[in-house]
Amino acid sequence: MLAALRGRAEPWDIVVIGGGATGAGVAVDAASRGFAVLLLEREDFGKGTSSRSTKLVHGGVRYLEQGNVSLVMEALKERGILLENAPHLVHDLPFIVPNYSWWETPFYGIGLKIYDLLAGKYGFGRSRILSLDETRELLPNIRQDGLRGGVIYHDGQFDDARLLIALLATAADRGATVLNYAPAVALSRDADGFFNGVNLVDRETGEQIHAKARVVINAAGIFADEVRRLADSDVRAMLAPSQGIHLVFDKSFLRGETAIMVPHTSDGRVLFAIPWHGHTLVGTTDTPIDEPSYEPAPFEQEIDFILDTAAQYLSRPPRRSDILSAFVGIRPLVKAAGSDATKTSALSRDHTIHIDPSGLLTIVGGKWTTYRHMAEDAVNHAIMLGHLDDVPCATRDLRIHGYIASERSVADPGCPYRGEDCDPLLLYGADAAAVRALAAADPRLAEPLDIALPILGAQIVWAAREEMARTLDDALARRTRALLLNAAAAARMALPAAGLLARELGKGEDWVDEQVAIFLKLAAQYNVGAGASAEEGQSPH
Ligand SMILES: Cc1cc2nc3c(=O)[nH]c(=O)nc-3n(C[C@H](O)[C@H](O)[C@H](O)COP(=O)(O)OP(=O)(O)OC[C@H]3O[C@@H](n4cnc5c(N)ncnc54)[C@H](O)[C@@H]3O)c2cc1C
């Protein structure tokens, strides 16, 4: 990738700043239209928000309640398109809205029928009202007292960081140059004051490189205002960042394969409890914050809120000591004029395209689910802005890297996010055979790195060789999801995984020590349940 960057004297058609869902989507769209594309990521791909979502490819039942029908329809269409193009990564997941009041069954029953209707030909399974017995059977761990029944509906589930890597591979397969650890640090201008390039730094060597560009697209998510200030230090902030946390528990808290959706928590948000990679994911909160950062920590009141709310719906209330990991993401919400900054859950999830007077195109907001549509919109604008050839968008039917046809996605909901009876390498799609071959060639790579998680040494080697993993955090938080699933297990894996990476990347013992030390500190931040069992006076499960 660096050689491709250094070797190009002529301008790139499009330089994308930011390697999250939005930037990767733009790179795929632009490269598949035949444009010369360079994507720059300051940290690792997905280190920002795009590896920290609730992992739902969804229309957003809540936005329907808010009356934002067009956003829901667009997202439902994109959900269907993504299932078609990436069946190795996206799966149908049944959700139940449990009903405890007489009015909830007809209310949510009708609402979810409308949700089905809006999906049209892109529909997943149909929604239906469940009897009390059916609800109990599908959700064996739901709180029983006062339960009247439920409404079942369907949405999509995915692995956000794995889809991101697959998108970047798709872009690279079509000729894009994508670089992590390569921040854009300045923008250059032509004689008329319009942007005509980006100065970047190769963080591993400190080398400064200038890349000429016809159009620069700012897809820096929560850092988009910071990138806009590279162009004009006086610009007014577009974003109102708000953080959301997820707590991860073991599978026993949600024994079935069906997720729970609580449409109205006490703070007016939606709460999900979802089976994911053989664990139970519960989230999320919505807390306005002042400044974006890469490793935001959960607030104590957010942890308490999720534990308390989950306890209202689960027959075995999760305790602090049951938390295996807590991860936090920041939403790049676009400020609405006159909006109430203390209530970010009311801000729009629509995306916004903004073009600064000197030609910097910023695309922010939206959601993971709609990345393809956002990218199409951004590239259409870039074509006008940069006088590029008017080539139509080609991503509607573009198969995402690793694509293999899969009957399983609908017939066997949740798989491979189930974790135990499903092969975790299924997420690699067509690449799974090559990962398995690595394991077959070296029995040490065929072993799980820790007994608590089915992550193989072969996946770490593959991450370094084929997926541009450069640090232990890249390998254990995003190429595999160890850190998000079980922070203590991820910490135990740190030394063997760093050894494998060092061998692949030609690094020495000092590098291993440094990587392990950095990672253990990070894992301690995610391990918010550590030490709680003594305080609770009980042993952990
Ligand atoms: C808690 C939570 C739950 C969510 N759940 C869902 C969900 O279930 N489904 C859904 O559809 N959506 C969900 N979303 C929304 C979705 O995750 C985001 O909309 C999406 O990930 C934003 O992607 P992005 O690429 O715009 O931003 P990011 O992923 O943050 O990417 C921006 C990137 O730009 C890079 N960058 C910044 N400055 C520079 C620079 N100078 N040079 C180079 N690179 C730079 C950053 O390092 C970062 O990696 C959720 C969001 C949150 C916070």
PDB file of C-alpha atoms in Angstrom, residues 145-424:
ATOM      1  CA  ASP A 145     -43.916 -12.223  36.863  1.00  0.00           C
ATOM      2  CA  GLY A 146     -46.425 -10.021  35.085  1.00  0.00           C
ATOM      3  CA  LEU A 147     -45.365 -11.300  31.642  1.00  0.00           C
ATOM      4  CA  ARG A 148     -48.336 -11.419  29.263  1.00  0.00           C
ATOM      5  CA  GLY A 149     -46.678 -12.441  26.002  1.00  0.00           C
ATOM      6  CA  GLY A 150     -44.616 -10.681  23.369  1.00  0.00           C
ATOM      7  CA  VAL A 151     -44.201  -9.619  19.775  1.00  0.00           C
ATOM      8  CA  ILE A 152     -41.522 -11.240  17.635  1.00  0.00           C
ATOM      9  CA  TYR A 153     -39.931  -9.435  14.688  1.00  0.00           C
ATOM     10  CA  HIS A 154     -36.749  -9.770  12.631  1.00  0.00           C
ATOM     11  CA  ASP A 155     -33.707  -7.599  12.017  1.00  0.00           C
ATOM     12  CA  GLY A 156     -30.125  -8.119  10.901  1.00  0.00           C
ATOM     13  CA  GLN A 157     -27.027  -8.784  12.972  1.00  0.00           C
ATOM     14  CA  PHE A 158     -23.384  -8.521  11.960  1.00  0.00           C
ATOM     15  CA  ASP A 159     -19.821  -8.180  13.181  1.00  0.00           C
ATOM     16  CA  ASP A 160     -18.994  -4.523  12.586  1.00  0.00           C
ATOM     17  CA  ALA A 161     -15.181  -4.686  12.567  1.00  0.00           C
ATOM     18  CA  ARG A 162     -15.164  -7.821  10.400  1.00  0.00           C
ATOM     19  CA  LEU A 163     -17.509  -6.183   7.869  1.00  0.00           C
ATOM     20  CA  LEU A 164     -15.245  -3.145   7.874  1.00  0.00           C
ATOM     21  CA  ILE A 165     -12.190  -5.247   7.046  1.00  0.00           C
ATOM     22  CA  ALA A 166     -14.188  -7.020   4.329  1.00  0.00           C
ATOM     23  CA  LEU A 167     -15.197  -3.626   2.863  1.00  0.00           C
ATOM     24  CA  LEU A 168     -11.604  -2.389   2.833  1.00  0.00           C
ATOM     25  CA  ALA A 169     -10.551  -5.627   1.149  1.00  0.00           C
ATOM     26  CA  THR A 170     -13.341  -5.095  -1.406  1.00  0.00           C
ATOM     27  CA  ALA A 171     -12.014  -1.603  -2.115  1.00  0.00           C
ATOM     28  CA  ALA A 172      -8.439  -2.900  -2.347  1.00  0.00           C
ATOM     29  CA  ASP A 173      -9.570  -5.719  -4.670  1.00  0.00           C
ATOM     30  CA  ARG A 174     -10.781  -2.905  -6.964  1.00  0.00           C
ATOM     31  CA  GLY A 175      -7.530  -1.023  -6.846  1.00  0.00           C
ATOM     32  CA  ALA A 176      -7.963   1.327  -3.876  1.00  0.00           C
ATOM     33  CA  THR A 177      -4.961   2.076  -1.677  1.00  0.00           C
ATOM     34  CA  VAL A 178      -5.921   1.921   1.990  1.00  0.00           C
ATOM     35  CA  LEU A 179      -3.571   2.736   4.868  1.00  0.00           C
ATOM     36  CA  ASN A 180      -3.921   2.535   8.610  1.00  0.00           C
ATOM     37  CA  TYR A 181      -1.674   4.466  11.001  1.00  0.00           C
ATOM     38  CA  ALA A 182      -1.504   7.218   8.384  1.00  0.00           C
ATOM     39  CA  PRO A 183      -3.120  10.434   9.678  1.00  0.00           C
ATOM     40  CA  ALA A 184      -3.945  13.326   7.411  1.00  0.00           C
ATOM     41  CA  VAL A 185      -2.190  16.239   9.133  1.00  0.00           C
ATOM     42  CA  ALA A 186      -2.690  19.104   6.676  1.00  0.00           C
ATOM     43  CA  LEU A 187      -4.524  20.002   3.486  1.00  0.00           C
ATOM     44  CA  SER A 188      -2.808  21.733   0.584  1.00  0.00           C
ATOM     45  CA  ARG A 189      -4.435  24.321  -1.694  1.00  0.00           C
ATOM     46  CA  ASP A 190      -4.091  25.358  -5.310  1.00  0.00           C
ATOM     47  CA  ALA A 191      -3.568  28.951  -6.483  1.00  0.00           C
ATOM     48  CA  ASP A 192      -7.336  29.614  -6.232  1.00  0.00           C
ATOM     49  CA  GLY A 193      -7.486  28.408  -2.629  1.00  0.00           C
ATOM     50  CA  PHE A 194      -9.180  25.070  -3.361  1.00  0.00           C
ATOM     51  CA  PHE A 195      -7.886  21.902  -1.746  1.00  0.00           C
ATOM     52  CA  ASN A 196      -5.685  19.858  -4.022  1.00  0.00           C
ATOM     53  CA  GLY A 197      -4.019  17.416  -1.681  1.00  0.00           C
ATOM     54  CA  VAL A 198      -3.337  15.998   1.738  1.00  0.00           C
ATOM     55  CA  ASN A 199      -0.187  15.789   3.824  1.00  0.00           C
ATOM     56  CA  LEU A 200      -0.020  12.538   5.726  1.00  0.00           C
ATOM     57  CA  VAL A 201       2.394  10.855   8.073  1.00  0.00           C
ATOM     58  CA  ASP A 202       3.422   7.203   8.064  1.00  0.00           C
ATOM     59  CA  ARG A 203       3.260   6.763  11.826  1.00  0.00           C
ATOM     60  CA  GLU A 204       5.569   3.742  11.834  1.00  0.00           C
ATOM     61  CA  THR A 205       8.472   5.627  10.278  1.00  0.00           C
ATOM     62  CA  GLY A 206       7.532   9.277  10.780  1.00  0.00           C
ATOM     63  CA  GLU A 207       7.852   9.851   7.030  1.00  0.00           C
ATOM     64  CA  GLN A 208       5.761  12.778   5.716  1.00  0.00           C
ATOM     65  CA  ILE A 209       4.126  12.237   2.328  1.00  0.00           C
ATOM     66  CA  HIS A 210       2.057  14.550   0.161  1.00  0.00           C
ATOM     67  CA  ALA A 211      -0.798  13.014  -1.826  1.00  0.00           C
ATOM     68  CA  LYS A 212      -2.356  15.131  -4.569  1.00  0.00           C
ATOM     69  CA  ALA A 213      -6.143  14.904  -4.821  1.00  0.00           C
ATOM     70  CA  ARG A 214      -8.956  16.018  -7.089  1.00  0.00           C
ATOM     71  CA  VAL A 215     -11.423  15.708  -4.223  1.00  0.00           C
ATOM     72  CA  VAL A 216     -10.819  15.259  -0.493  1.00  0.00           C
ATOM     73  CA  ILE A 217     -13.600  13.545   1.453  1.00  0.00           C
ATOM     74  CA  ASN A 218     -13.677  13.975   5.205  1.00  0.00           C
ATOM     75  CA  ALA A 219     -15.168  10.776   6.683  1.00  0.00           C
ATOM     76  CA  ALA A 220     -13.563  11.197  10.087  1.00  0.00           C
ATOM     77  CA  GLY A 221     -16.738  10.444  12.088  1.00  0.00           C
ATOM     78  CA  ILE A 222     -16.589  11.970  15.562  1.00  0.00           C
ATOM     79  CA  PHE A 223     -13.352  13.690  14.540  1.00  0.00           C
ATOM     80  CA  ALA A 224     -14.866  15.308  11.444  1.00  0.00           C
ATOM     81  CA  ASP A 225     -14.869  18.773  13.027  1.00  0.00           C
ATOM     82  CA  GLU A 226     -11.175  18.357  13.834  1.00  0.00           C
ATOM     83  CA  VAL A 227     -10.448  17.577  10.166  1.00  0.00           C
ATOM     84  CA  ARG A 228     -12.569  20.552   9.068  1.00  0.00           C
ATOM     85  CA  ARG A 229     -10.385  22.711  11.304  1.00  0.00           C
ATOM     86  CA  LEU A 230      -7.339  21.593   9.294  1.00  0.00           C
ATOM     87  CA  ALA A 231      -9.000  23.574   6.530  1.00  0.00           C
ATOM     88  CA  ASP A 232     -10.328  26.490   8.564  1.00  0.00           C
ATOM     89  CA  SER A 233      -9.550  26.840  12.257  1.00  0.00           C
ATOM     90  CA  ASP A 234     -12.673  28.967  12.820  1.00  0.00           C
ATOM     91  CA  VAL A 235     -15.379  26.578  11.558  1.00  0.00           C
ATOM     92  CA  ARG A 236     -18.336  25.979  13.867  1.00  0.00           C
ATOM     93  CA  ALA A 237     -18.767  22.440  15.194  1.00  0.00           C
ATOM     94  CA  MET A 238     -21.253  20.294  13.265  1.00  0.00           C
ATOM     95  CA  LEU A 239     -21.261  17.418  15.735  1.00  0.00           C
ATOM     96  CA  ALA A 240     -22.836  16.740  19.109  1.00  0.00           C
ATOM     97  CA  PRO A 241     -20.985  13.634  20.355  1.00  0.00           C
ATOM     98  CA  SER A 242     -22.843  11.234  22.604  1.00  0.00           C
ATOM     99  CA  GLN A 243     -21.526   7.976  24.014  1.00  0.00           C
ATOM    100  CA  GLY A 244     -23.200   4.606  24.270  1.00  0.00           C
ATOM    101  CA  ILE A 245     -21.962   1.680  26.317  1.00  0.00           C
ATOM    102  CA  HIS A 246     -22.496  -2.050  26.008  1.00  0.00           C
ATOM    103  CA  LEU A 247     -21.966  -4.656  28.692  1.00  0.00           C
ATOM    104  CA  VAL A 248     -21.066  -8.208  27.713  1.00  0.00           C
ATOM    105  CA  PHE A 249     -22.073 -11.249  29.775  1.00  0.00           C
ATOM    106  CA  ASP A 250     -21.778 -14.961  29.230  1.00  0.00           C
ATOM    107  CA  LYS A 251     -24.377 -16.837  27.214  1.00  0.00           C
ATOM    108  CA  SER A 252     -26.289 -18.127  30.251  1.00  0.00           C
ATOM    109  CA  PHE A 253     -28.046 -14.757  30.688  1.00  0.00           C
ATOM    110  CA  LEU A 254     -29.897 -15.196  27.387  1.00  0.00           C
ATOM    111  CA  ARG A 255     -30.001 -18.904  26.778  1.00  0.00           C
ATOM    112  CA  GLY A 256     -32.130 -18.904  23.629  1.00  0.00           C
ATOM    113  CA  GLU A 257     -31.165 -17.656  20.186  1.00  0.00           C
ATOM    114  CA  THR A 258     -33.628 -14.776  20.314  1.00  0.00           C
ATOM    115  CA  ALA A 259     -32.781 -11.209  21.271  1.00  0.00           C
ATOM    116  CA  ILE A 260     -34.807  -8.998  23.615  1.00  0.00           C
ATOM    117  CA  MET A 261     -35.760  -5.477  22.617  1.00  0.00           C
ATOM    118  CA  VAL A 262     -37.082  -3.053  25.217  1.00  0.00           C
ATOM    119  CA  PRO A 263     -38.539  -0.098  23.295  1.00  0.00           C
ATOM    120  CA  HIS A 264     -38.758   2.292  26.274  1.00  0.00           C
ATOM    121  CA  THR A 265     -36.281   2.337  29.103  1.00  0.00           C
ATOM    122  CA  SER A 266     -36.644   4.789  31.971  1.00  0.00           C
ATOM    123  CA  ASP A 267     -34.511   7.330  30.039  1.00  0.00           C
ATOM    124  CA  GLY A 268     -36.611   6.896  26.896  1.00  0.00           C
ATOM    125  CA  ARG A 269     -34.081   4.790  24.998  1.00  0.00           C
ATOM    126  CA  VAL A 270     -34.172   1.357  23.438  1.00  0.00           C
ATOM    127  CA  LEU A 271     -32.332  -1.433  25.250  1.00  0.00           C
ATOM    128  CA  PHE A 272     -31.185  -4.595  23.505  1.00  0.00           C
ATOM    129  CA  ALA A 273     -30.032  -7.921  24.948  1.00  0.00           C
ATOM    130  CA  ILE A 274     -28.541  -9.850  22.063  1.00  0.00           C
ATOM    131  CA  PRO A 275     -26.802 -13.188  21.580  1.00  0.00           C
ATOM    132  CA  TRP A 276     -23.456 -12.438  19.870  1.00  0.00           C
ATOM    133  CA  HIS A 277     -20.447 -14.696  19.361  1.00  0.00           C
ATOM    134  CA  GLY A 278     -21.716 -17.053  22.079  1.00  0.00           C
ATOM    135  CA  HIS A 279     -22.126 -14.209  24.596  1.00  0.00           C
ATOM    136  CA  THR A 280     -24.885 -11.818  25.681  1.00  0.00           C
ATOM    137  CA  LEU A 281     -24.520  -8.198  24.641  1.00  0.00           C
ATOM    138  CA  VAL A 282     -26.627  -5.628  26.517  1.00  0.00           C
ATOM    139  CA  GLY A 283     -26.813  -1.967  25.571  1.00  0.00           C
ATOM    140  CA  THR A 284     -26.937   0.855  25.025  1.00  0.00           C
ATOM    141  CA  THR A 285     -26.922   4.252  26.715  1.00  0.00           C
ATOM    142  CA  ASP A 286     -26.918   7.747  25.201  1.00  0.00           C
ATOM    143  CA  THR A 287     -24.878  10.243  27.219  1.00  0.00           C
ATOM    144  CA  PRO A 288     -23.808  13.592  25.730  1.00  0.00           C
ATOM    145  CA  ILE A 289     -20.062  14.193  26.091  1.00  0.00           C
ATOM    146  CA  ASP A 290     -17.832  17.216  25.490  1.00  0.00           C
ATOM    147  CA  GLU A 291     -14.961  15.807  23.447  1.00  0.00           C
ATOM    148  CA  PRO A 292     -14.505  12.684  21.324  1.00  0.00           C
ATOM    149  CA  SER A 293     -11.680  10.284  22.177  1.00  0.00           C
ATOM    150  CA  TYR A 294     -10.502   6.843  21.038  1.00  0.00           C
ATOM    151  CA  GLU A 295     -10.963   4.845  24.233  1.00  0.00           C
ATOM    152  CA  PRO A 296     -13.820   6.508  26.100  1.00  0.00           C
ATOM    153  CA  ALA A 297     -14.525   4.893  29.471  1.00  0.00           C
ATOM    154  CA  PRO A 298     -18.032   4.012  30.648  1.00  0.00           C
ATOM    155  CA  PHE A 299     -19.539   6.278  33.293  1.00  0.00           C
ATOM    156  CA  GLU A 300     -20.514   4.517  36.523  1.00  0.00           C
ATOM    157  CA  GLN A 301     -24.117   5.635  36.128  1.00  0.00           C
ATOM    158  CA  GLU A 302     -24.217   4.074  32.644  1.00  0.00           C
ATOM    159  CA  ILE A 303     -23.065   0.709  34.025  1.00  0.00           C
ATOM    160  CA  ASP A 304     -25.619   0.934  36.844  1.00  0.00           C
ATOM    161  CA  PHE A 305     -28.359   1.914  34.408  1.00  0.00           C
ATOM    162  CA  ILE A 306     -27.776  -1.100  32.163  1.00  0.00           C
ATOM    163  CA  LEU A 307     -27.482  -3.507  35.103  1.00  0.00           C
ATOM    164  CA  ASP A 308     -30.687  -2.113  36.664  1.00  0.00           C
ATOM    165  CA  THR A 309     -32.642  -2.148  33.408  1.00  0.00           C
ATOM    166  CA  ALA A 310     -31.467  -5.649  32.477  1.00  0.00           C
ATOM    167  CA  ALA A 311     -32.509  -6.816  35.950  1.00  0.00           C
ATOM    168  CA  GLN A 312     -36.081  -5.699  35.198  1.00  0.00           C
ATOM    169  CA  TYR A 313     -36.255  -8.110  32.247  1.00  0.00           C
ATOM    170  CA  LEU A 314     -33.967 -11.054  33.000  1.00  0.00           C
ATOM    171  CA  SER A 315     -34.916 -13.786  35.477  1.00  0.00           C
ATOM    172  CA  ARG A 316     -31.325 -13.848  36.784  1.00  0.00           C
ATOM    173  CA  PRO A 317     -30.301 -10.213  37.276  1.00  0.00           C
ATOM    174  CA  PRO A 318     -26.725  -9.684  36.049  1.00  0.00           C
ATOM    175  CA  ARG A 319     -24.328  -8.368  38.683  1.00  0.00           C
ATOM    176  CA  ARG A 320     -21.300  -6.188  38.244  1.00  0.00           C
ATOM    177  CA  SER A 321     -19.016  -9.211  38.685  1.00  0.00           C
ATOM    178  CA  ASP A 322     -20.780 -10.938  35.768  1.00  0.00           C
ATOM    179  CA  ILE A 323     -19.581  -8.287  33.293  1.00  0.00           C
ATOM    180  CA  LEU A 324     -16.956  -9.824  31.018  1.00  0.00           C
ATOM    181  CA  SER A 325     -16.299  -6.651  29.061  1.00  0.00           C
ATOM    182  CA  ALA A 326     -17.666  -3.111  28.685  1.00  0.00           C
ATOM    183  CA  PHE A 327     -17.107  -1.266  25.430  1.00  0.00           C
ATOM    184  CA  VAL A 328     -18.000   2.307  24.582  1.00  0.00           C
ATOM    185  CA  GLY A 329     -18.721   4.016  21.260  1.00  0.00           C
ATOM    186  CA  ILE A 330     -19.352   7.644  20.386  1.00  0.00           C
ATOM    187  CA  ARG A 331     -22.124   8.601  17.971  1.00  0.00           C
ATOM    188  CA  PRO A 332     -21.246  11.201  15.362  1.00  0.00           C
ATOM    189  CA  LEU A 333     -24.615  12.933  15.641  1.00  0.00           C
ATOM    190  CA  VAL A 334     -25.153  16.053  13.618  1.00  0.00           C
ATOM    191  CA  LYS A 335     -26.345  19.067  15.602  1.00  0.00           C
ATOM    192  CA  ALA A 336     -29.824  20.291  14.781  1.00  0.00           C
ATOM    193  CA  ALA A 337     -30.376  24.034  14.999  1.00  0.00           C
ATOM    194  CA  GLY A 338     -32.041  24.825  18.317  1.00  0.00           C
ATOM    195  CA  SER A 339     -31.727  21.216  19.513  1.00  0.00           C
ATOM    196  CA  ASP A 340     -31.544  20.251  23.154  1.00  0.00           C
ATOM    197  CA  ALA A 341     -27.891  19.270  23.646  1.00  0.00           C
ATOM    198  CA  THR A 342     -28.730  17.303  26.786  1.00  0.00           C
ATOM    199  CA  LYS A 343     -30.899  14.844  24.888  1.00  0.00           C
ATOM    200  CA  THR A 344     -28.895  13.400  22.036  1.00  0.00           C
ATOM    201  CA  SER A 345     -31.235  10.399  21.657  1.00  0.00           C
ATOM    202  CA  ALA A 346     -33.629  12.833  19.924  1.00  0.00           C
ATOM    203  CA  LEU A 347     -31.080  13.969  17.289  1.00  0.00           C
ATOM    204  CA  SER A 348     -31.443  12.657  13.765  1.00  0.00           C
ATOM    205  CA  ARG A 349     -29.589   9.566  12.578  1.00  0.00           C
ATOM    206  CA  ASP A 350     -29.753  10.859   9.002  1.00  0.00           C
ATOM    207  CA  HIS A 351     -26.446  11.578   7.329  1.00  0.00           C
ATOM    208  CA  THR A 352     -25.302  15.044   6.322  1.00  0.00           C
ATOM    209  CA  ILE A 353     -23.062  16.149   3.454  1.00  0.00           C
ATOM    210  CA  HIS A 354     -21.371  19.481   3.934  1.00  0.00           C
ATOM    211  CA  ILE A 355     -19.058  21.191   1.462  1.00  0.00           C
ATOM    212  CA  ASP A 356     -16.743  23.884   2.840  1.00  0.00           C
ATOM    213  CA  PRO A 357     -16.076  26.934   0.606  1.00  0.00           C
ATOM    214  CA  SER A 358     -12.618  25.588  -0.257  1.00  0.00           C
ATOM    215  CA  GLY A 359     -14.032  22.291  -1.436  1.00  0.00           C
ATOM    216  CA  LEU A 360     -13.622  19.876   1.498  1.00  0.00           C
ATOM    217  CA  LEU A 361     -16.523  17.421   1.359  1.00  0.00           C
ATOM    218  CA  THR A 362     -17.551  16.208   4.811  1.00  0.00           C
ATOM    219  CA  ILE A 363     -19.928  13.279   5.275  1.00  0.00           C
ATOM    220  CA  VAL A 364     -21.090  12.536   8.813  1.00  0.00           C
ATOM    221  CA  GLY A 365     -23.954  11.010  10.764  1.00  0.00           C
ATOM    222  CA  GLY A 366     -26.099   8.185   9.431  1.00  0.00           C
ATOM    223  CA  LYS A 367     -25.534   4.693  10.726  1.00  0.00           C
ATOM    224  CA  TRP A 368     -23.595   1.556   9.921  1.00  0.00           C
ATOM    225  CA  THR A 369     -26.638   0.059   8.206  1.00  0.00           C
ATOM    226  CA  THR A 370     -26.821   2.883   5.665  1.00  0.00           C
ATOM    227  CA  TYR A 371     -23.078   3.130   4.859  1.00  0.00           C
ATOM    228  CA  ARG A 372     -23.608   2.067   1.213  1.00  0.00           C
ATOM    229  CA  HIS A 373     -26.279   4.663   0.530  1.00  0.00           C
ATOM    230  CA  MET A 374     -24.201   7.345   2.297  1.00  0.00           C
ATOM    231  CA  ALA A 375     -21.189   6.433   0.165  1.00  0.00           C
ATOM    232  CA  GLU A 376     -23.214   6.636  -3.040  1.00  0.00           C
ATOM    233  CA  ASP A 377     -24.421  10.099  -2.060  1.00  0.00           C
ATOM    234  CA  ALA A 378     -20.901  11.280  -1.142  1.00  0.00           C
ATOM    235  CA  VAL A 379     -19.313  10.007  -4.359  1.00  0.00           C
ATOM    236  CA  ASN A 380     -22.099  11.538  -6.467  1.00  0.00           C
ATOM    237  CA  HIS A 381     -21.266  14.898  -4.859  1.00  0.00           C
ATOM    238  CA  ALA A 382     -17.524  14.287  -5.316  1.00  0.00           C
ATOM    239  CA  ILE A 383     -18.037  13.699  -9.049  1.00  0.00           C
ATOM    240  CA  MET A 384     -19.589  17.166  -9.376  1.00  0.00           C
ATOM    241  CA  LEU A 385     -17.032  18.814  -7.140  1.00  0.00           C
ATOM    242  CA  GLY A 386     -13.959  17.281  -8.775  1.00  0.00           C
ATOM    243  CA  HIS A 387     -15.253  17.239 -12.387  1.00  0.00           C
ATOM    244  CA  LEU A 388     -14.782  13.456 -12.384  1.00  0.00           C
ATOM    245  CA  ASP A 389     -16.290  11.155 -15.008  1.00  0.00           C
ATOM    246  CA  ASP A 390     -19.984  10.689 -14.330  1.00  0.00           C
ATOM    247  CA  VAL A 391     -19.836   6.936 -13.722  1.00  0.00           C
ATOM    248  CA  PRO A 392     -22.955   5.452 -12.080  1.00  0.00           C
ATOM    249  CA  CYS A 393     -22.793   3.793  -8.665  1.00  0.00           C
ATOM    250  CA  ALA A 394     -22.025   0.069  -8.867  1.00  0.00           C
ATOM    251  CA  THR A 395     -22.454  -1.133  -5.300  1.00  0.00           C
ATOM    252  CA  ARG A 396     -26.110  -2.215  -5.342  1.00  0.00           C
ATOM    253  CA  ASP A 397     -25.131  -5.713  -6.437  1.00  0.00           C
ATOM    254  CA  LEU A 398     -21.461  -5.655  -5.521  1.00  0.00           C
ATOM    255  CA  ARG A 399     -20.466  -8.690  -3.521  1.00  0.00           C
ATOM    256  CA  ILE A 400     -18.437  -7.925  -0.434  1.00  0.00           C
ATOM    257  CA  HIS A 401     -15.008  -9.570  -0.117  1.00  0.00           C
ATOM    258  CA  GLY A 402     -15.357 -13.145   1.145  1.00  0.00           C
ATOM    259  CA  TYR A 403     -18.854 -13.534  -0.311  1.00  0.00           C
ATOM    260  CA  ILE A 404     -20.160 -17.057  -0.434  1.00  0.00           C
ATOM    261  CA  ALA A 405     -23.789 -17.899  -1.018  1.00  0.00           C
ATOM    262  CA  SER A 406     -25.325 -18.977   2.254  1.00  0.00           C
ATOM    263  CA  GLU A 407     -28.667 -20.611   2.883  1.00  0.00           C
ATOM    264  CA  ARG A 408     -27.835 -20.501   6.539  1.00  0.00           C
ATOM    265  CA  SER A 409     -28.386 -16.787   6.991  1.00  0.00           C
ATOM    266  CA  VAL A 410     -32.144 -17.084   7.069  1.00  0.00           C
ATOM    267  CA  ALA A 411     -32.644 -20.734   7.945  1.00  0.00           C
ATOM    268  CA  ASP A 412     -30.348 -20.653  10.967  1.00  0.00           C
ATOM    269  CA  PRO A 413     -30.677 -17.255  12.604  1.00  0.00           C
ATOM    270  CA  GLY A 414     -27.751 -15.935  14.548  1.00  0.00           C
ATOM    271  CA  CYS A 415     -25.197 -18.396  13.205  1.00  0.00           C
ATOM    272  CA  PRO A 416     -22.196 -17.925  13.320  1.00  0.00           C
ATOM    273  CA  TYR A 417     -22.717 -15.457  16.156  1.00  0.00           C
ATOM    274  CA  ARG A 418     -23.868 -18.361  18.259  1.00  0.00           C
ATOM    275  CA  GLY A 419     -20.284 -19.284  19.040  1.00  0.00           C
ATOM    276  CA  GLU A 420     -20.399 -22.910  20.072  1.00  0.00           C
ATOM    277  CA  ASP A 421     -22.018 -25.239  17.527  1.00  0.00           C
ATOM    278  CA  CYS A 422     -21.014 -22.914  14.714  1.00  0.00           C
ATOM    279  CA  ASP A 423     -17.590 -22.554  13.143  1.00  0.00           C
ATOM    280  CA  PRO A 424     -16.261 -19.076  14.096  1.00  0.00           C
TER     281      PRO A 424
END
